[in-house]
CSV table of C-alpha atoms and ligand atoms in Angstrom, one decimal:
chain,number,residue,atom,x,y,z
A,1,MET,CA,9.4,-4.4,-0.3
A,2,SER,CA,8.8,-3.3,-3.9
A,3,ASP,CA,11.0,-6.1,-5.0
A,4,VAL,CA,8.8,-8.9,-3.6
A,5,VAL,CA,7.8,-10.8,-6.6
A,6,VAL,CA,4.7,-12.8,-6.4
A,7,GLN,CA,4.3,-15.4,-9.0
A,8,ASN,CA,1.9,-18.2,-9.7
A,9,LEU,CA,0.5,-18.5,-6.3
A,10,PRO,CA,-1.8,-21.5,-6.4
A,11,CYS,CA,-5.4,-20.5,-5.7
A,12,LYS,CA,-8.7,-22.4,-5.1
A,13,SER,CA,-12.0,-20.6,-4.9
A,14,LEU,CA,-15.4,-21.6,-3.5
A,15,LYS,CA,-18.8,-20.0,-3.9
A,16,LEU,CA,-20.2,-19.4,-0.5
A,17,PHE,CA,-23.8,-19.8,0.7
A,18,THR,CA,-25.5,-16.4,1.0
A,19,PRO,CA,-28.9,-16.6,2.7
A,20,ALA,CA,-31.0,-13.3,3.0
A,21,LEU,CA,-29.5,-11.1,5.8
A,22,ALA,CA,-32.8,-11.0,7.5
A,23,GLU,CA,-32.9,-14.8,7.8
A,24,LEU,CA,-29.2,-14.8,9.0
A,25,ALA,CA,-30.0,-12.2,11.6
A,26,ALA,CA,-32.8,-14.3,13.0
A,27,VAL,CA,-30.6,-17.4,13.1
A,28,LEU,CA,-27.8,-15.5,14.9
A,29,GLN,CA,-30.1,-13.8,17.3
A,30,LYS,CA,-31.3,-17.2,18.5
A,31,GLY,CA,-27.9,-18.9,18.5
A,32,LEU,CA,-26.1,-16.1,20.3
A,33,GLU,CA,-28.7,-16.0,23.1
A,34,GLU,CA,-27.3,-19.4,24.1
A,35,ASN,CA,-24.0,-17.7,25.1
A,36,PHE,CA,-24.9,-14.1,25.9
A,37,ALA,CA,-27.5,-12.7,28.3
A,38,SER,CA,-28.2,-9.7,25.9
A,39,VAL,CA,-28.1,-10.0,22.1
A,40,GLN,CA,-29.3,-7.7,19.3
A,41,VAL,CA,-28.7,-8.8,15.8
A,42,SER,CA,-30.0,-6.3,13.1
A,43,VAL,CA,-29.7,-5.7,9.4
A,44,ILE,CA,-28.8,-2.1,9.0
A,45,ASP,CA,-27.6,0.5,6.4
A,46,CYS,CA,-23.8,0.3,6.6
A,47,PRO,CA,-22.5,2.9,9.1
A,48,ASP,CA,-19.5,5.0,8.3
A,49,LEU,CA,-16.7,2.7,9.5
A,50,SER,CA,-14.0,5.0,8.4
A,51,LEU,CA,-14.6,6.9,11.7
A,52,PRO,CA,-13.0,5.8,15.0
A,53,PRO,CA,-12.9,3.5,16.7
A,54,TYR,CA,-13.0,1.4,13.5
A,55,SER,CA,-11.0,3.7,11.2
A,56,LEU,CA,-11.3,1.5,8.2
A,57,ALA,CA,-9.5,2.5,5.0
A,58,SER,CA,-12.9,2.8,3.3
A,59,PRO,CA,-16.3,4.0,4.6
A,60,GLY,CA,-18.2,0.7,4.3
A,61,LEU,CA,-18.1,-3.0,3.9
A,62,CYS,CA,-20.4,-3.4,0.9
A,63,GLY,CA,-20.0,-4.5,-2.7
A,64,ASP,CA,-18.2,-7.5,-4.3
A,65,GLN,CA,-17.7,-9.2,-0.9
A,66,LYS,CA,-15.0,-11.9,-0.5
A,67,VAL,CA,-12.9,-13.6,2.1
A,68,VAL,CA,-9.4,-14.9,1.5
A,69,ASP,CA,-7.0,-17.2,3.4
A,70,VAL,CA,-3.4,-16.9,2.3
A,71,GLY,CA,-0.6,-19.2,3.4
A,72,GLY,CA,-0.9,-20.5,7.0
A,73,PRO,CA,0.7,-21.3,10.3
A,74,TYR,CA,2.4,-24.2,8.5
A,75,TYR,CA,4.9,-21.5,7.1
A,76,LEU,CA,5.6,-20.3,10.7
A,77,LEU,CA,6.0,-23.6,12.5
A,78,PRO,CA,8.1,-25.4,13.5
A,79,LEU,CA,10.5,-22.8,12.0
A,80,ALA,CA,9.5,-19.7,10.0
A,81,ASN,CA,9.8,-20.0,6.2
A,82,LYS,CA,11.3,-16.5,5.5
A,83,GLU,CA,10.7,-16.8,1.8
A,84,LYS,CA,7.0,-16.5,2.4
A,85,LEU,CA,6.3,-12.8,1.6
A,86,TYR,CA,3.2,-11.5,0.0
A,87,ARG,CA,1.6,-8.2,-1.1
A,88,LEU,CA,-2.0,-7.4,-0.6
A,89,ARG,CA,-2.3,-5.8,-4.1
A,90,ASP,CA,-1.2,-9.2,-5.6
A,91,ILE,CA,-3.7,-11.1,-3.5
A,92,ALA,CA,-6.3,-8.6,-4.7
A,93,LYS,CA,-5.3,-9.4,-8.4
A,94,ILE,CA,-5.7,-13.1,-7.7
A,95,CYS,CA,-9.1,-12.5,-6.2
A,96,GLY,CA,-10.7,-11.5,-9.4
A,97,ASP,CA,-8.8,-8.2,-9.9
A,98,HIS,CA,-10.4,-6.9,-6.8
A,99,SER,CA,-10.4,-3.2,-6.1
A,100,GLY,CA,-11.5,-1.6,-2.8
A,101,LEU,CA,-11.2,-2.5,0.9
A,102,MET,CA,-9.0,-5.3,2.3
A,103,VAL,CA,-9.1,-5.7,6.1
A,104,GLY,CA,-8.0,-8.6,8.3
A,105,ALA,CA,-5.3,-10.4,10.3
A,106,GLY,CA,-1.9,-11.7,9.2
A,107,ALA,CA,1.7,-12.0,10.0
A,108,GLY,CA,3.4,-8.5,9.5
A,109,PRO,CA,6.1,-7.6,7.0
A,110,TRP,CA,9.1,-8.4,9.2
A,111,PRO,CA,11.8,-7.3,6.6
A,112,VAL,CA,10.2,-3.8,6.7
A,113,VAL,CA,9.5,-3.6,10.4
A,114,GLY,CA,12.7,-5.2,11.4
A,115,ALA,CA,11.0,-7.7,13.7
A,116,ASN,CA,8.4,-10.5,13.6
A,117,CYS,CA,5.0,-8.9,14.1
A,118,GLU,CA,1.2,-9.1,13.9
A,119,LEU,CA,-0.5,-7.3,11.1
A,120,MET,CA,-3.8,-5.5,11.3
A,121,ALA,CA,-4.4,-5.1,7.5
A,122,ASN,CA,-6.5,-2.1,6.5
A,123,ILE,CA,-6.0,-0.9,3.0
A,124,ASN,CA,-7.8,0.4,0.0
A,125,VAL,CA,-6.4,-0.9,-3.3
A,126,THR,CA,-6.9,-0.2,-7.0
A,127,GLY,CA,-4.5,-2.0,-9.2
A,128,ASP,CA,-1.0,-0.9,-8.0
A,129,THR,CA,-2.4,2.2,-6.1
A,130,VAL,CA,-2.5,1.3,-2.4
A,131,ASP,CA,-3.8,3.5,0.4
A,132,VAL,CA,-2.4,1.8,3.5
A,133,ARG,CA,-3.9,2.4,7.0
A,134,SER,CA,-2.6,-0.8,8.4
A,135,LYS,CA,-0.8,-1.3,11.7
A,136,VAL,CA,1.5,-3.9,13.1
A,137,ALA,CA,2.0,-5.1,16.8
A,138,LYS,CA,5.4,-6.3,17.8
A,139,VAL,CA,7.0,-7.1,21.2
A,140,ASN,CA,9.0,-4.2,22.6
A,141,ALA,CA,12.4,-6.0,23.5
A,142,GLU,CA,12.8,-3.7,26.6
A,143,THR,CA,9.3,-3.4,28.0
A,144,GLN,CA,7.9,-6.7,26.5
A,145,LEU,CA,4.7,-4.8,25.7
A,146,GLY,CA,2.9,-5.6,22.5
A,147,GLU,CA,3.1,-2.2,20.8
A,148,THR,CA,1.4,-1.1,17.7
A,149,GLN,CA,2.8,1.2,14.9
A,150,ASP,CA,1.5,2.4,11.6
A,151,ILE,CA,3.1,1.0,8.5
A,152,ASP,CA,3.0,2.2,4.9
A,153,THR,CA,3.5,-1.0,3.0
A,154,ASP,CA,1.0,-3.6,1.8
A,155,ALA,CA,3.5,-6.4,2.2
A,156,PHE,CA,2.9,-9.2,4.7
A,157,ALA,CA,4.5,-12.5,5.6
A,158,LEU,CA,3.6,-16.2,6.2
A,159,MET,CA,-0.2,-16.0,6.5
A,160,GLY,CA,-3.2,-13.7,6.2
A,161,ASN,CA,-7.0,-13.8,6.5
A,162,PHE,CA,-8.8,-10.9,4.9
A,163,TYR,CA,-12.2,-9.6,4.1
A,164,LEU,CA,-12.5,-7.8,0.7
A,165,SER,CA,-15.2,-5.5,-0.5
A,166,LYS,CA,-15.7,-2.4,-2.7
A,167,GLY,CA,-15.6,-0.5,0.6
A,168,ASN,CA,-18.8,1.4,0.0
A,169,ARG,CA,-22.0,1.9,2.0
A,170,ASP,CA,-24.4,1.1,-0.7
A,171,GLY,CA,-25.9,-1.9,1.1
A,172,LYS,CA,-26.8,-3.5,4.3
A,173,VAL,CA,-24.6,-5.1,6.8
A,174,LEU,CA,-25.2,-7.3,10.0
A,175,GLU,CA,-24.9,-5.4,13.2
A,176,ILE,CA,-24.2,-8.0,16.0
A,177,LYS,CA,-24.4,-6.7,19.6
A,178,ALA,CA,-23.8,-9.1,22.5
A,179,SER,CA,-23.1,-8.6,26.1
A,180,HIS,CA,-22.8,-10.4,29.4
A,181,ARG,CA,-21.5,-13.8,28.3
A,182,THR,CA,-23.2,-16.7,30.0
A,183,GLY,CA,-21.9,-19.6,27.9
A,184,PRO,CA,-18.4,-21.0,27.0
A,185,ASP,CA,-18.3,-19.7,23.5
A,186,ASN,CA,-16.7,-16.3,22.8
A,187,TYR,CA,-18.2,-13.9,20.4
A,188,MET,CA,-16.6,-15.3,17.1
A,189,SER,CA,-17.0,-18.9,18.1
A,190,SER,CA,-20.6,-18.3,19.1
A,191,ILE,CA,-21.3,-16.7,15.7
A,192,ARG,CA,-19.4,-19.5,13.8
A,193,ASN,CA,-20.9,-22.4,15.8
A,194,THR,CA,-24.4,-21.0,15.3
A,195,LEU,CA,-23.9,-20.8,11.5
A,196,HIS,CA,-22.4,-24.2,11.2
A,197,LYS,CA,-25.2,-25.8,13.3
A,198,HIS,CA,-27.9,-24.1,11.3
A,199,TYR,CA,-26.5,-24.4,7.8
A,200,GLY,CA,-24.5,-27.6,8.1
A,201,ASP,CA,-22.3,-28.4,5.1
A,202,GLN,CA,-23.1,-25.0,3.4
A,203,THR,CA,-20.2,-22.7,4.0
A,204,LEU,CA,-20.8,-19.0,5.0
A,205,GLY,CA,-18.2,-16.4,5.4
A,206,LEU,CA,-18.5,-13.1,7.4
A,207,GLY,CA,-15.9,-10.4,7.6
A,208,GLY,CA,-15.4,-6.9,8.8
A,209,THR,CA,-14.8,-5.5,12.2
A,210,PHE,CA,-16.0,-5.8,15.8
A,211,LEU,CA,-15.3,-3.8,19.0
A,212,VAL,CA,-14.9,-5.1,22.5
A,213,GLU,CA,-16.6,-2.1,24.0
A,214,LYS,CA,-16.4,-3.1,27.7
A,215,GLY,CA,-14.5,-5.9,29.5
A,216,LYS,CA,-11.2,-7.4,28.8
A,217,ALA,CA,-9.8,-9.1,25.7
A,218,LYS,CA,-7.0,-11.7,25.6
A,219,LEU,CA,-4.5,-11.0,22.8
A,220,HIS,CA,-1.1,-12.4,21.8
A,221,VAL,CA,1.8,-11.0,19.9
A,222,MET,CA,4.4,-13.3,18.3
A,223,SER,CA,7.9,-13.1,19.7
A,224,GLU,CA,11.0,-12.7,17.5
A,225,PHE,CA,11.2,-15.8,15.2
A,226,SER,CA,12.2,-18.9,17.2
A,227,THR,CA,15.6,-20.4,16.5
A,228,THR,CA,14.6,-23.7,18.0
A,229,PRO,CA,11.7,-25.7,16.4
A,230,ILE,CA,8.2,-25.2,17.8
A,231,ASN,CA,6.6,-28.6,17.6
A,232,ASN,CA,3.4,-28.5,19.6
A,233,ALA,CA,0.8,-26.1,21.2
A,234,GLU,CA,2.6,-26.0,24.5
A,235,GLN,CA,5.9,-24.8,23.0
A,236,LEU,CA,3.9,-22.4,20.8
A,237,ASN,CA,2.2,-20.8,23.8
A,238,ASN,CA,5.5,-20.5,25.6
A,239,TRP,CA,6.8,-18.6,22.6
A,240,LEU,CA,3.9,-16.2,22.2
A,241,LYS,CA,3.5,-13.2,24.4
A,242,PHE,CA,0.0,-13.0,25.9
A,243,TYR,CA,-1.8,-9.8,27.1
A,244,GLU,CA,-5.1,-8.7,28.5
A,245,TYR,CA,-6.5,-5.3,27.5
A,246,GLU,CA,-9.6,-3.3,28.6
A,247,GLY,CA,-12.0,-2.3,25.9
A,248,PRO,CA,-12.4,-0.5,23.7
A,249,VAL,CA,-10.5,-2.9,21.5
A,250,THR,CA,-11.1,-2.9,17.8
A,251,ALA,CA,-10.8,-6.1,15.8
A,252,LEU,CA,-10.5,-6.7,12.0
A,253,GLY,CA,-10.9,-10.1,10.2
A,254,TYR,CA,-13.2,-12.8,9.0
A,255,LEU,CA,-14.8,-16.1,10.1
A,256,LEU,CA,-16.1,-19.1,8.2
A,257,SER,CA,-18.9,-21.3,9.4
A,258,HIS,CA,-16.5,-24.3,9.0
A,259,ASP,CA,-13.6,-25.6,7.0
A,260,PRO,CA,-15.0,-26.7,3.6
A,261,GLY,CA,-12.0,-29.1,3.3
A,262,LEU,CA,-9.5,-26.6,2.0
A,263,ASP,CA,-7.3,-26.6,5.1
A,264,VAL,CA,-8.4,-23.2,6.1
A,265,ARG,CA,-8.3,-20.9,9.1
A,266,ILE,CA,-11.9,-20.7,10.2
A,267,GLU,CA,-11.6,-17.5,12.3
A,268,HIS,CA,-8.8,-14.9,12.5
A,269,PHE,CA,-9.1,-11.3,13.9
A,270,HIS,CA,-6.3,-8.9,14.9
A,271,CYS,CA,-6.8,-5.9,17.1
A,272,PHE,CA,-5.7,-2.4,17.8
A,273,THR,CA,-6.5,0.1,20.5
A,274,ASP,CA,-6.2,3.9,20.9
A,275,ARG,CA,-3.5,3.2,23.5
A,276,GLY,CA,-0.9,2.0,21.2
A,277,VAL,CA,-1.2,-1.8,21.9
A,278,GLY,CA,-2.7,-4.6,19.9
A,279,GLY,CA,-2.4,-8.1,18.6
A,280,HIS,CA,-4.1,-11.4,17.8
A,281,TYR,CA,-7.6,-11.8,19.4
A,282,HIS,CA,-8.3,-15.0,21.4
A,283,TYR,CA,-11.3,-14.3,23.6
A,284,ASP,CA,-12.7,-12.1,26.4
A,285,THR,CA,-11.7,-12.9,30.0
A,286,THR,CA,-14.5,-11.0,31.7
A,287,PRO,CA,-17.7,-12.7,30.7
A,288,GLU,CA,-20.0,-10.7,33.0
A,289,ASP,CA,-18.6,-7.4,31.9
A,290,VAL,CA,-18.0,-7.9,28.3
A,291,ALA,CA,-19.9,-6.1,25.6
A,292,TYR,CA,-19.4,-6.6,21.9
A,293,ARG,CA,-20.6,-4.6,18.8
A,294,GLY,CA,-19.6,-5.8,15.3
A,295,TYR,CA,-20.3,-5.0,11.7
A,296,PHE,CA,-20.0,-7.7,9.1
A,297,GLY,CA,-20.6,-8.2,5.4
A,298,LEU,CA,-21.6,-11.6,4.1
A,299,ALA,CA,-19.0,-12.8,1.6
A,300,GLU,CA,-20.0,-14.4,-1.7
A,301,THR,CA,-16.7,-16.1,-2.5
A,302,PHE,CA,-13.9,-17.7,-0.6
A,303,TYR,CA,-10.4,-17.9,-2.0
A,304,ARG,CA,-7.6,-20.2,-0.7
A,305,ILE,CA,-4.2,-19.0,-1.8
A,306,ASP,CA,-0.9,-20.7,-1.5
A,307,ALA,CA,-2.2,-23.4,0.8
A,308,PRO,CA,0.7,-25.3,2.5
A,309,PRO,CA,1.6,-28.8,1.1
A,310,GLU,CA,0.6,-30.5,4.4
A,311,ILE,CA,-1.9,-29.9,7.1
A,312,LEU,CA,-0.6,-28.6,10.5
A,313,ASN,CA,-2.7,-29.7,13.5
A,314,PHE,CA,-2.0,-26.8,15.9
A,315,GLY,CA,-1.5,-23.1,15.8
A,316,LYS,CA,-4.8,-22.1,14.3
A,317,ASP,CA,-6.7,-20.7,17.3
B,401,LIG,ZN1,-3.2,-14.0,14.4
């Protein structure tokens, strides 16, 4: 993939709203209590997230915090645009010559893996030096399981949603614990809706990692690229392979409080487990049993890179 040439990708950036973390914690505490029986939102010193079950490529989520949305489902649907190949190091360059951690969810580098796949991006980048701890999940053609494997490239395809930071622990992060879901909103939607309701038109971005400690998570993995056009949500859901996995399930990605009018993906997390399976996170399926624990940094800037020429109205959940 060293011959992937990225040139002149269009980029728009937006300064995000960054209230004090203590205020944010109080807002989220109140909001999440509408959907979960037990909630504890705290501002804490960043724990060492390079340890399992998070296993990030850097110890922390702090310093020069950003979120970035690259490409989009438009490049996958109705048929995949196979020219849409990117490298995380190039995305870092566009995002203000970023160096440090990049984690999140994207479409995997199918030319390297040899199959369409989900990417759990997890790298540390400095210029052209890239320490890759990423995984992909692909459908095993024989067993139909969504199996994960390690990769050693920073390439990806079609779309990606990443949280960027220096990757250090010199700062505070939000710890969001929630269990026993009593409302309709899953963990991410609950956080997002709370922020949107409280802060209105001001856009906030959170990124990092969360763990489904207990209960079951519903995930999907993309099948091999469809040769017939996928034109609506029903056809998309027939093409995706869905799975349910018991926790612990570790997720990487970001969420925005709302779309600031840049045709963005407002939440996107991809997961891995210690059992060799993973994929795109949808929601938990066991509200009474579920327990979440997440660590998030508050992003200062949002970057929208290589936005599609038209808005696609499905395939973003
Ligand atoms: Zn995804």
